PDB file of C-alpha atoms in Angstrom:
ATOM      1  CA  MET W   1      30.905 -49.492  40.527  1.00  0.00           C
ATOM      2  CA  SER W   2      34.481 -48.554  39.639  1.00  0.00           C
ATOM      3  CA  LEU W   3      35.846 -45.091  40.306  1.00  0.00           C
ATOM      4  CA  LEU W   4      36.126 -44.484  36.538  1.00  0.00           C
ATOM      5  CA  SER W   5      32.509 -45.483  35.943  1.00  0.00           C
ATOM      6  CA  ARG W   6      31.339 -43.295  38.816  1.00  0.00           C
ATOM      7  CA  ARG W   7      33.273 -40.350  37.358  1.00  0.00           C
ATOM      8  CA  ARG W   8      31.736 -40.850  33.885  1.00  0.00           C
ATOM      9  CA  LEU W   9      28.255 -40.949  35.413  1.00  0.00           C
ATOM     10  CA  MET W  10      28.848 -37.657  37.253  1.00  0.00           C
ATOM     11  CA  ILE W  11      30.113 -35.972  34.055  1.00  0.00           C
ATOM     12  CA  ALA W  12      27.077 -37.171  32.122  1.00  0.00           C
ATOM     13  CA  ALA W  13      24.701 -35.946  34.826  1.00  0.00           C
ATOM     14  CA  THR W  14      26.395 -32.549  34.873  1.00  0.00           C
ATOM     15  CA  GLY W  15      25.975 -32.285  31.116  1.00  0.00           C
ATOM     16  CA  LEU W  16      22.277 -33.112  31.329  1.00  0.00           C
ATOM     17  CA  VAL W  17      21.757 -30.400  33.941  1.00  0.00           C
ATOM     18  CA  ALA W  18      23.561 -27.869  31.730  1.00  0.00           C
ATOM     19  CA  VAL W  19      21.414 -28.756  28.713  1.00  0.00           C
ATOM     20  CA  ALA W  20      18.232 -28.512  30.770  1.00  0.00           C
ATOM     21  CA  ALA W  21      19.211 -25.121  32.167  1.00  0.00           C
ATOM     22  CA  ALA W  22      20.152 -23.605  28.784  1.00  0.00           C
ATOM     23  CA  PRO W  23      17.484 -21.448  27.074  1.00  0.00           C
ATOM     24  CA  ARG W  24      15.654 -23.196  24.261  1.00  0.00           C
ATOM     25  CA  LEU W  25      15.986 -21.870  20.750  1.00  0.00           C
ATOM     26  CA  VAL W  26      12.587 -20.984  19.343  1.00  0.00           C
ATOM     27  CA  PHE W  27      12.352 -20.813  15.581  1.00  0.00           C
ATOM     28  CA  ALA W  28       9.721 -18.368  14.372  1.00  0.00           C
ATOM     29  CA  GLN W  29       7.367 -19.721  11.753  1.00  0.00           C
ATOM     30  CA  GLY W  30       7.094 -18.039   8.396  1.00  0.00           C
ATOM     31  CA  PRO W  31       4.036 -15.989   7.427  1.00  0.00           C
ATOM     32  CA  ALA W  32       0.818 -17.944   7.559  1.00  0.00           C
ATOM     33  CA  ALA W  33      -0.926 -18.694   4.310  1.00  0.00           C
ATOM     34  CA  PRO W  34      -3.428 -15.956   3.495  1.00  0.00           C
ATOM     35  CA  PRO W  35      -6.762 -17.012   4.973  1.00  0.00           C
ATOM     36  CA  ASP W  36      -9.787 -17.284   2.766  1.00  0.00           C
ATOM     37  CA  GLY W  37     -12.024 -14.341   3.336  1.00  0.00           C
ATOM     38  CA  PRO W  38     -14.110 -11.631   1.755  1.00  0.00           C
ATOM     39  CA  PHE W  39     -11.192  -9.295   1.023  1.00  0.00           C
ATOM     40  CA  LYS W  40      -9.205 -10.268  -2.065  1.00  0.00           C
ATOM     41  CA  LEU W  41      -5.881  -9.198  -3.525  1.00  0.00           C
ATOM     42  CA  PRO W  42      -6.698  -7.793  -6.972  1.00  0.00           C
ATOM     43  CA  PRO W  43      -4.411  -9.181  -9.666  1.00  0.00           C
ATOM     44  CA  LEU W  44      -2.020  -6.843 -11.392  1.00  0.00           C
ATOM     45  CA  PRO W  45      -3.607  -5.779 -14.697  1.00  0.00           C
ATOM     46  CA  TYR W  46      -0.219  -6.139 -16.432  1.00  0.00           C
ATOM     47  CA  PRO W  47       2.955  -8.212 -15.968  1.00  0.00           C
ATOM     48  CA  ALA W  48       5.304  -7.230 -13.130  1.00  0.00           C
ATOM     49  CA  THR W  49       7.876  -6.323 -15.777  1.00  0.00           C
ATOM     50  CA  ALA W  50       5.551  -3.920 -17.604  1.00  0.00           C
ATOM     51  CA  LEU W  51       6.619  -0.718 -15.844  1.00  0.00           C
ATOM     52  CA  GLN W  52      10.368  -1.162 -16.259  1.00  0.00           C
ATOM     53  CA  PRO W  53      12.706   0.679 -16.194  1.00  0.00           C
ATOM     54  CA  HIS W  54      10.717   3.161 -14.103  1.00  0.00           C
ATOM     55  CA  ILE W  55       9.544   0.548 -11.581  1.00  0.00           C
ATOM     56  CA  ASP W  56      11.471  -2.708 -11.595  1.00  0.00           C
ATOM     57  CA  ALA W  57       9.798  -6.109 -11.611  1.00  0.00           C
ATOM     58  CA  ARG W  58      11.142  -7.205  -8.223  1.00  0.00           C
ATOM     59  CA  THR W  59       9.720  -4.100  -6.555  1.00  0.00           C
ATOM     60  CA  MET W  60       6.343  -4.772  -8.179  1.00  0.00           C
ATOM     61  CA  GLU W  61       6.377  -8.403  -7.034  1.00  0.00           C
ATOM     62  CA  ILE W  62       7.215  -7.522  -3.429  1.00  0.00           C
ATOM     63  CA  HIS W  63       4.940  -4.489  -3.325  1.00  0.00           C
ATOM     64  CA  HIS W  64       1.920  -6.317  -4.710  1.00  0.00           C
ATOM     65  CA  GLY W  65       2.435  -9.878  -3.506  1.00  0.00           C
ATOM     66  CA  LYS W  66       3.844  -9.124  -0.043  1.00  0.00           C
ATOM     67  CA  HIS W  67       2.849  -5.647   1.129  1.00  0.00           C
ATOM     68  CA  HIS W  68      -0.621  -5.442  -0.389  1.00  0.00           C
ATOM     69  CA  GLN W  69      -1.303  -9.079   0.449  1.00  0.00           C
ATOM     70  CA  ALA W  70      -0.464  -8.342   4.092  1.00  0.00           C
ATOM     71  CA  TYR W  71      -3.197  -5.677   4.237  1.00  0.00           C
ATOM     72  CA  VAL W  72      -5.721  -8.083   2.709  1.00  0.00           C
ATOM     73  CA  THR W  73      -4.731 -10.863   5.100  1.00  0.00           C
ATOM     74  CA  ALA W  74      -5.076  -8.559   8.104  1.00  0.00           C
ATOM     75  CA  MET W  75      -8.552  -7.466   7.034  1.00  0.00           C
ATOM     76  CA  ASN W  76      -9.653 -11.069   6.575  1.00  0.00           C
ATOM     77  CA  ASN W  77      -8.368 -11.832  10.060  1.00  0.00           C
ATOM     78  CA  PHE W  78     -10.431  -8.948  11.471  1.00  0.00           C
ATOM     79  CA  THR W  79     -13.562 -10.277   9.781  1.00  0.00           C
ATOM     80  CA  LYS W  80     -13.283 -13.598  11.639  1.00  0.00           C
ATOM     81  CA  ASP W  81     -14.554 -11.873  14.780  1.00  0.00           C
ATOM     82  CA  HIS W  82     -16.237  -8.925  13.055  1.00  0.00           C
ATOM     83  CA  PRO W  83     -17.883 -10.298   9.893  1.00  0.00           C
ATOM     84  CA  LYS W  84     -19.956  -7.155   9.367  1.00  0.00           C
ATOM     85  CA  LEU W  85     -16.783  -5.327   8.282  1.00  0.00           C
ATOM     86  CA  ALA W  86     -17.077  -7.121   4.963  1.00  0.00           C
ATOM     87  CA  GLU W  87     -20.695  -6.084   4.452  1.00  0.00           C
ATOM     88  CA  ILE W  88     -19.925  -2.364   4.175  1.00  0.00           C
ATOM     89  CA  PRO W  89     -18.443  -0.933   0.946  1.00  0.00           C
ATOM     90  CA  VAL W  90     -14.787  -0.038   1.446  1.00  0.00           C
ATOM     91  CA  PRO W  91     -15.211   3.741   0.908  1.00  0.00           C
ATOM     92  CA  ASP W  92     -18.123   3.837   3.360  1.00  0.00           C
ATOM     93  CA  LEU W  93     -16.231   1.854   5.996  1.00  0.00           C
ATOM     94  CA  LEU W  94     -13.209   4.127   5.705  1.00  0.00           C
ATOM     95  CA  ALA W  95     -15.461   7.171   6.068  1.00  0.00           C
ATOM     96  CA  ARG W  96     -17.013   5.621   9.205  1.00  0.00           C
ATOM     97  CA  LEU W  97     -13.940   4.512  11.118  1.00  0.00           C
ATOM     98  CA  GLY W  98     -15.411   6.013  14.270  1.00  0.00           C
ATOM     99  CA  ASP W  99     -18.045   3.248  14.185  1.00  0.00           C
ATOM    100  CA  VAL W 100     -15.434   0.470  14.071  1.00  0.00           C
ATOM    101  CA  PRO W 101     -14.791  -1.205  17.456  1.00  0.00           C
ATOM    102  CA  GLU W 102     -12.002   0.648  19.225  1.00  0.00           C
ATOM    103  CA  ALA W 103      -9.910  -2.482  19.737  1.00  0.00           C
ATOM    104  CA  ILE W 104      -9.455  -2.938  15.991  1.00  0.00           C
ATOM    105  CA  ARG W 105      -9.982   0.622  14.745  1.00  0.00           C
ATOM    106  CA  THR W 106      -6.310   1.451  14.180  1.00  0.00           C
ATOM    107  CA  GLY W 107      -5.737  -1.891  12.482  1.00  0.00           C
ATOM    108  CA  VAL W 108      -8.679  -1.348  10.147  1.00  0.00           C
ATOM    109  CA  ARG W 109      -7.553   2.212   9.436  1.00  0.00           C
ATOM    110  CA  ASN W 110      -4.073   1.065   8.450  1.00  0.00           C
ATOM    111  CA  ASN W 111      -4.912  -2.139   6.605  1.00  0.00           C
ATOM    112  CA  LEU W 112      -8.142  -1.177   4.871  1.00  0.00           C
ATOM    113  CA  GLY W 113      -6.536   2.133   3.932  1.00  0.00           C
ATOM    114  CA  GLY W 114      -3.592   0.213   2.508  1.00  0.00           C
ATOM    115  CA  HIS W 115      -5.906  -2.117   0.607  1.00  0.00           C
ATOM    116  CA  ALA W 116      -7.876   0.776  -0.901  1.00  0.00           C
ATOM    117  CA  ASN W 117      -4.800   2.834  -1.770  1.00  0.00           C
ATOM    118  CA  HIS W 118      -3.008  -0.020  -3.471  1.00  0.00           C
ATOM    119  CA  SER W 119      -6.081  -1.245  -5.335  1.00  0.00           C
ATOM    120  CA  MET W 120      -6.298   2.236  -6.847  1.00  0.00           C
ATOM    121  CA  PHE W 121      -2.538   2.386  -7.439  1.00  0.00           C
ATOM    122  CA  TRP W 122      -2.335  -0.724  -9.628  1.00  0.00           C
ATOM    123  CA  GLN W 123      -5.285   0.487 -11.697  1.00  0.00           C
ATOM    124  CA  ILE W 124      -3.932   3.906 -12.618  1.00  0.00           C
ATOM    125  CA  MET W 125      -0.580   2.616 -13.860  1.00  0.00           C
ATOM    126  CA  GLY W 126       0.357   0.693 -16.971  1.00  0.00           C
ATOM    127  CA  PRO W 127       2.737   0.572 -19.914  1.00  0.00           C
ATOM    128  CA  ASP W 128       2.275   3.090 -22.708  1.00  0.00           C
ATOM    129  CA  GLY W 129      -0.193   5.147 -20.694  1.00  0.00           C
ATOM    130  CA  GLY W 130      -0.414   7.957 -23.203  1.00  0.00           C
ATOM    131  CA  LYS W 131      -1.135  11.543 -22.216  1.00  0.00           C
ATOM    132  CA  PRO W 132      -4.058  13.281 -20.492  1.00  0.00           C
ATOM    133  CA  ALA W 133      -6.747  14.483 -22.855  1.00  0.00           C
ATOM    134  CA  GLY W 134     -10.337  15.622 -22.954  1.00  0.00           C
ATOM    135  CA  GLU W 135     -12.093  16.482 -19.693  1.00  0.00           C
ATOM    136  CA  VAL W 136      -9.185  15.351 -17.487  1.00  0.00           C
ATOM    137  CA  LEU W 137      -6.749  17.642 -19.267  1.00  0.00           C
ATOM    138  CA  ALA W 138      -9.237  20.502 -19.125  1.00  0.00           C
ATOM    139  CA  ALA W 139      -9.663  19.965 -15.386  1.00  0.00           C
ATOM    140  CA  ILE W 140      -5.894  19.893 -14.861  1.00  0.00           C
ATOM    141  CA  ASP W 141      -5.556  23.155 -16.737  1.00  0.00           C
ATOM    142  CA  ARG W 142      -8.461  24.732 -14.851  1.00  0.00           C
ATOM    143  CA  ASP W 143      -7.776  23.542 -11.294  1.00  0.00           C
ATOM    144  CA  LEU W 144      -4.070  22.692 -11.154  1.00  0.00           C
ATOM    145  CA  GLY W 145      -2.463  25.259 -13.456  1.00  0.00           C
ATOM    146  CA  GLY W 146      -1.618  22.973 -16.365  1.00  0.00           C
ATOM    147  CA  MET W 147       0.443  19.792 -16.597  1.00  0.00           C
ATOM    148  CA  GLU W 148       3.852  21.287 -15.861  1.00  0.00           C
ATOM    149  CA  LYS W 149       2.698  23.055 -12.692  1.00  0.00           C
ATOM    150  CA  PHE W 150       0.550  20.085 -11.677  1.00  0.00           C
ATOM    151  CA  GLN W 151       3.436  17.628 -11.894  1.00  0.00           C
ATOM    152  CA  SER W 152       5.785  20.015 -10.099  1.00  0.00           C
ATOM    153  CA  ASP W 153       3.309  20.630  -7.252  1.00  0.00           C
ATOM    154  CA  PHE W 154       2.401  16.934  -6.999  1.00  0.00           C
ATOM    155  CA  ASN W 155       6.058  15.887  -6.824  1.00  0.00           C
ATOM    156  CA  ALA W 156       6.771  18.587  -4.259  1.00  0.00           C
ATOM    157  CA  ALA W 157       3.913  17.364  -2.071  1.00  0.00           C
ATOM    158  CA  GLY W 158       5.209  13.815  -2.319  1.00  0.00           C
ATOM    159  CA  GLY W 159       8.726  14.939  -1.514  1.00  0.00           C
ATOM    160  CA  ARG W 160       7.602  16.889   1.556  1.00  0.00           C
ATOM    161  CA  GLN W 161       5.714  13.933   3.014  1.00  0.00           C
ATOM    162  CA  PHE W 162       7.721  13.039   6.113  1.00  0.00           C
ATOM    163  CA  GLY W 163       8.333   9.323   6.427  1.00  0.00           C
ATOM    164  CA  SER W 164       5.812   7.085   4.739  1.00  0.00           C
ATOM    165  CA  GLY W 165       2.644   8.171   2.989  1.00  0.00           C
ATOM    166  CA  TRP W 166       0.897   9.033  -0.252  1.00  0.00           C
ATOM    167  CA  VAL W 167       0.227  11.990  -2.517  1.00  0.00           C
ATOM    168  CA  PHE W 168      -3.186  12.088  -4.183  1.00  0.00           C
ATOM    169  CA  VAL W 169      -5.335  14.030  -6.595  1.00  0.00           C
ATOM    170  CA  THR W 170      -8.872  14.191  -5.277  1.00  0.00           C
ATOM    171  CA  VAL W 171     -11.906  14.738  -7.492  1.00  0.00           C
ATOM    172  CA  THR W 172     -15.331  16.039  -6.571  1.00  0.00           C
ATOM    173  CA  LYS W 173     -18.595  15.046  -8.200  1.00  0.00           C
ATOM    174  CA  ASP W 174     -18.514  18.265 -10.220  1.00  0.00           C
ATOM    175  CA  GLY W 175     -15.031  17.343 -11.467  1.00  0.00           C
ATOM    176  CA  LYS W 176     -12.895  19.743  -9.409  1.00  0.00           C
ATOM    177  CA  LEU W 177      -9.342  18.520  -8.716  1.00  0.00           C
ATOM    178  CA  ALA W 178      -7.011  19.117  -5.767  1.00  0.00           C
ATOM    179  CA  ILE W 179      -3.667  17.732  -4.528  1.00  0.00           C
ATOM    180  CA  GLU W 180      -3.464  16.193  -1.054  1.00  0.00           C
ATOM    181  CA  ALA W 181      -0.710  14.331   0.828  1.00  0.00           C
ATOM    182  CA  ARG W 182      -1.546  11.857   3.588  1.00  0.00           C
ATOM    183  CA  PRO W 183       0.629   9.962   6.091  1.00  0.00           C
ATOM    184  CA  ASN W 184       0.918   6.198   6.413  1.00  0.00           C
ATOM    185  CA  GLN W 185      -1.984   4.437   4.633  1.00  0.00           C
ATOM    186  CA  ASP W 186      -4.475   7.241   5.220  1.00  0.00           C
ATOM    187  CA  THR W 187      -6.633   8.200   2.269  1.00  0.00           C
ATOM    188  CA  PRO W 188      -9.026  11.013   1.331  1.00  0.00           C
ATOM    189  CA  LEU W 189     -11.726   8.327   1.370  1.00  0.00           C
ATOM    190  CA  MET W 190     -11.622   8.713   5.158  1.00  0.00           C
ATOM    191  CA  ASP W 191     -13.082  12.197   4.689  1.00  0.00           C
ATOM    192  CA  GLY W 192     -15.710  11.059   2.201  1.00  0.00           C
ATOM    193  CA  LYS W 193     -13.703  12.319  -0.775  1.00  0.00           C
ATOM    194  CA  ARG W 194     -12.838  10.429  -3.952  1.00  0.00           C
ATOM    195  CA  VAL W 195      -9.374   9.802  -5.378  1.00  0.00           C
ATOM    196  CA  LEU W 196      -8.607  10.309  -9.052  1.00  0.00           C
ATOM    197  CA  LEU W 197      -5.019   9.064  -8.801  1.00  0.00           C
ATOM    198  CA  GLY W 198      -2.235   8.750  -6.265  1.00  0.00           C
ATOM    199  CA  ASN W 199       1.394   7.822  -5.845  1.00  0.00           C
ATOM    200  CA  ASP W 200       2.850   5.701  -3.055  1.00  0.00           C
ATOM    201  CA  VAL W 201       5.863   7.318  -1.369  1.00  0.00           C
ATOM    202  CA  TRP W 202       6.531   4.542   1.136  1.00  0.00           C
ATOM    203  CA  GLU W 203      10.113   3.366   0.657  1.00  0.00           C
ATOM    204  CA  HIS W 204       8.913  -0.120  -0.287  1.00  0.00           C
ATOM    205  CA  ALA W 205       7.503   1.427  -3.471  1.00  0.00           C
ATOM    206  CA  TYR W 206      10.875   2.528  -4.804  1.00  0.00           C
ATOM    207  CA  TYR W 207      13.855   1.665  -2.589  1.00  0.00           C
ATOM    208  CA  LEU W 208      15.307  -1.273  -4.543  1.00  0.00           C
ATOM    209  CA  ASN W 209      15.824   0.910  -7.585  1.00  0.00           C
ATOM    210  CA  TYR W 210      16.044   4.450  -6.235  1.00  0.00           C
ATOM    211  CA  GLN W 211      17.335   3.979  -2.650  1.00  0.00           C
ATOM    212  CA  ASN W 212      16.890   7.339  -0.905  1.00  0.00           C
ATOM    213  CA  ARG W 213      16.261   9.271  -4.129  1.00  0.00           C
ATOM    214  CA  ARG W 214      12.543   9.812  -3.712  1.00  0.00           C
ATOM    215  CA  ALA W 215      12.613  12.837  -6.001  1.00  0.00           C
ATOM    216  CA  ASP W 216      13.948  10.698  -8.862  1.00  0.00           C
ATOM    217  CA  TYR W 217      11.220   8.129  -8.264  1.00  0.00           C
ATOM    218  CA  LEU W 218       8.501  10.793  -8.218  1.00  0.00           C
ATOM    219  CA  LYS W 219       9.736  12.193 -11.508  1.00  0.00           C
ATOM    220  CA  ALA W 220      10.052   8.792 -13.194  1.00  0.00           C
ATOM    221  CA  TRP W 221       6.669   7.604 -11.948  1.00  0.00           C
ATOM    222  CA  TRP W 222       4.827   9.843 -14.416  1.00  0.00           C
ATOM    223  CA  ASN W 223       6.012   7.526 -17.185  1.00  0.00           C
ATOM    224  CA  THR W 224       3.830   4.779 -15.693  1.00  0.00           C
ATOM    225  CA  VAL W 225       0.528   6.667 -15.424  1.00  0.00           C
ATOM    226  CA  ASN W 226      -2.291   5.165 -17.497  1.00  0.00           C
ATOM    227  CA  TRP W 227      -4.152   8.273 -18.588  1.00  0.00           C
ATOM    228  CA  THR W 228      -6.891   6.271 -20.261  1.00  0.00           C
ATOM    229  CA  LYS W 229      -7.725   4.709 -16.909  1.00  0.00           C
ATOM    230  CA  VAL W 230      -7.488   8.074 -15.178  1.00  0.00           C
ATOM    231  CA  GLY W 231      -9.973   9.440 -17.710  1.00  0.00           C
ATOM    232  CA  GLU W 232     -12.362   6.588 -16.922  1.00  0.00           C
ATOM    233  CA  ARG W 233     -12.057   7.324 -13.209  1.00  0.00           C
ATOM    234  CA  TYR W 234     -12.749  11.008 -13.841  1.00  0.00           C
ATOM    235  CA  ALA W 235     -15.924  10.153 -15.724  1.00  0.00           C
ATOM    236  CA  ALA W 236     -16.978   7.761 -12.967  1.00  0.00           C
ATOM    237  CA  ALA W 237     -16.405  10.453 -10.321  1.00  0.00           C
ATOM    238  CA  LYS W 238     -18.674  12.857 -12.160  1.00  0.00           C
ATOM    239  CA  ALA W 239     -21.272  10.131 -12.527  1.00  0.00           C
ATOM    240  CA  GLY W 240     -21.084   9.357  -8.801  1.00  0.00           C
ATOM    241  CA  THR W 241     -19.956   5.769  -9.387  1.00  0.00           C
ATOM    242  CA  LEU W 242     -16.231   5.969  -8.532  1.00  0.00           C
ATOM    243  CA  GLY W 243     -15.341   3.612  -5.694  1.00  0.00           C
ATOM    244  CA  ILE W 244     -11.806   3.220  -4.491  1.00  0.00           C
TER     245      ILE W 244
END
């Protein structure tokens, strides 16, 4: 072998060693397709554009199709090893988190709470939602000091919520209303209560349009409330049939 050939062989061998010693690039796969399972993403009852300009279409698409879908997917993954999770009504399971296996309890709390909260959230919004009337309006006047005070107190509670969370109006079986704020994806359902309505104050609910201006979002959100649906939920609460 010539000196030149020997030199080329040594260079090639050195290169192979360098390639072998270099760390491999690992490309993460995208999100897995949502598994089939007992938990389902409820469809939006209106087009994603319906709540503009108060909530933009892109936010609705991401919020519903990505964030809510992630909670549903996680719950379906839990049911692969714990199928009985799907046999218990969502409000009952949330009220009995202490009975959920410890290894998955936090995951169920976060993801089933998120599923319940968002399923309610899509329902109580809509275009041209009208104004509160009848028994709901009477209850707001009686328990929350009238609409102006109610909206001010509700917005204040949402604004005070540190980090991510929700602000709710709870309703008892005798129709009494109260305002509650909860962190993360917690819900009054975890205490056996029922939710009349609620607003999501996680940044993913408003950041594309409002950035850090949560107060502006809270104020604008009232334009999206479907008071007809809220009235139906109020009647269901008094009848003892309100679910999530």
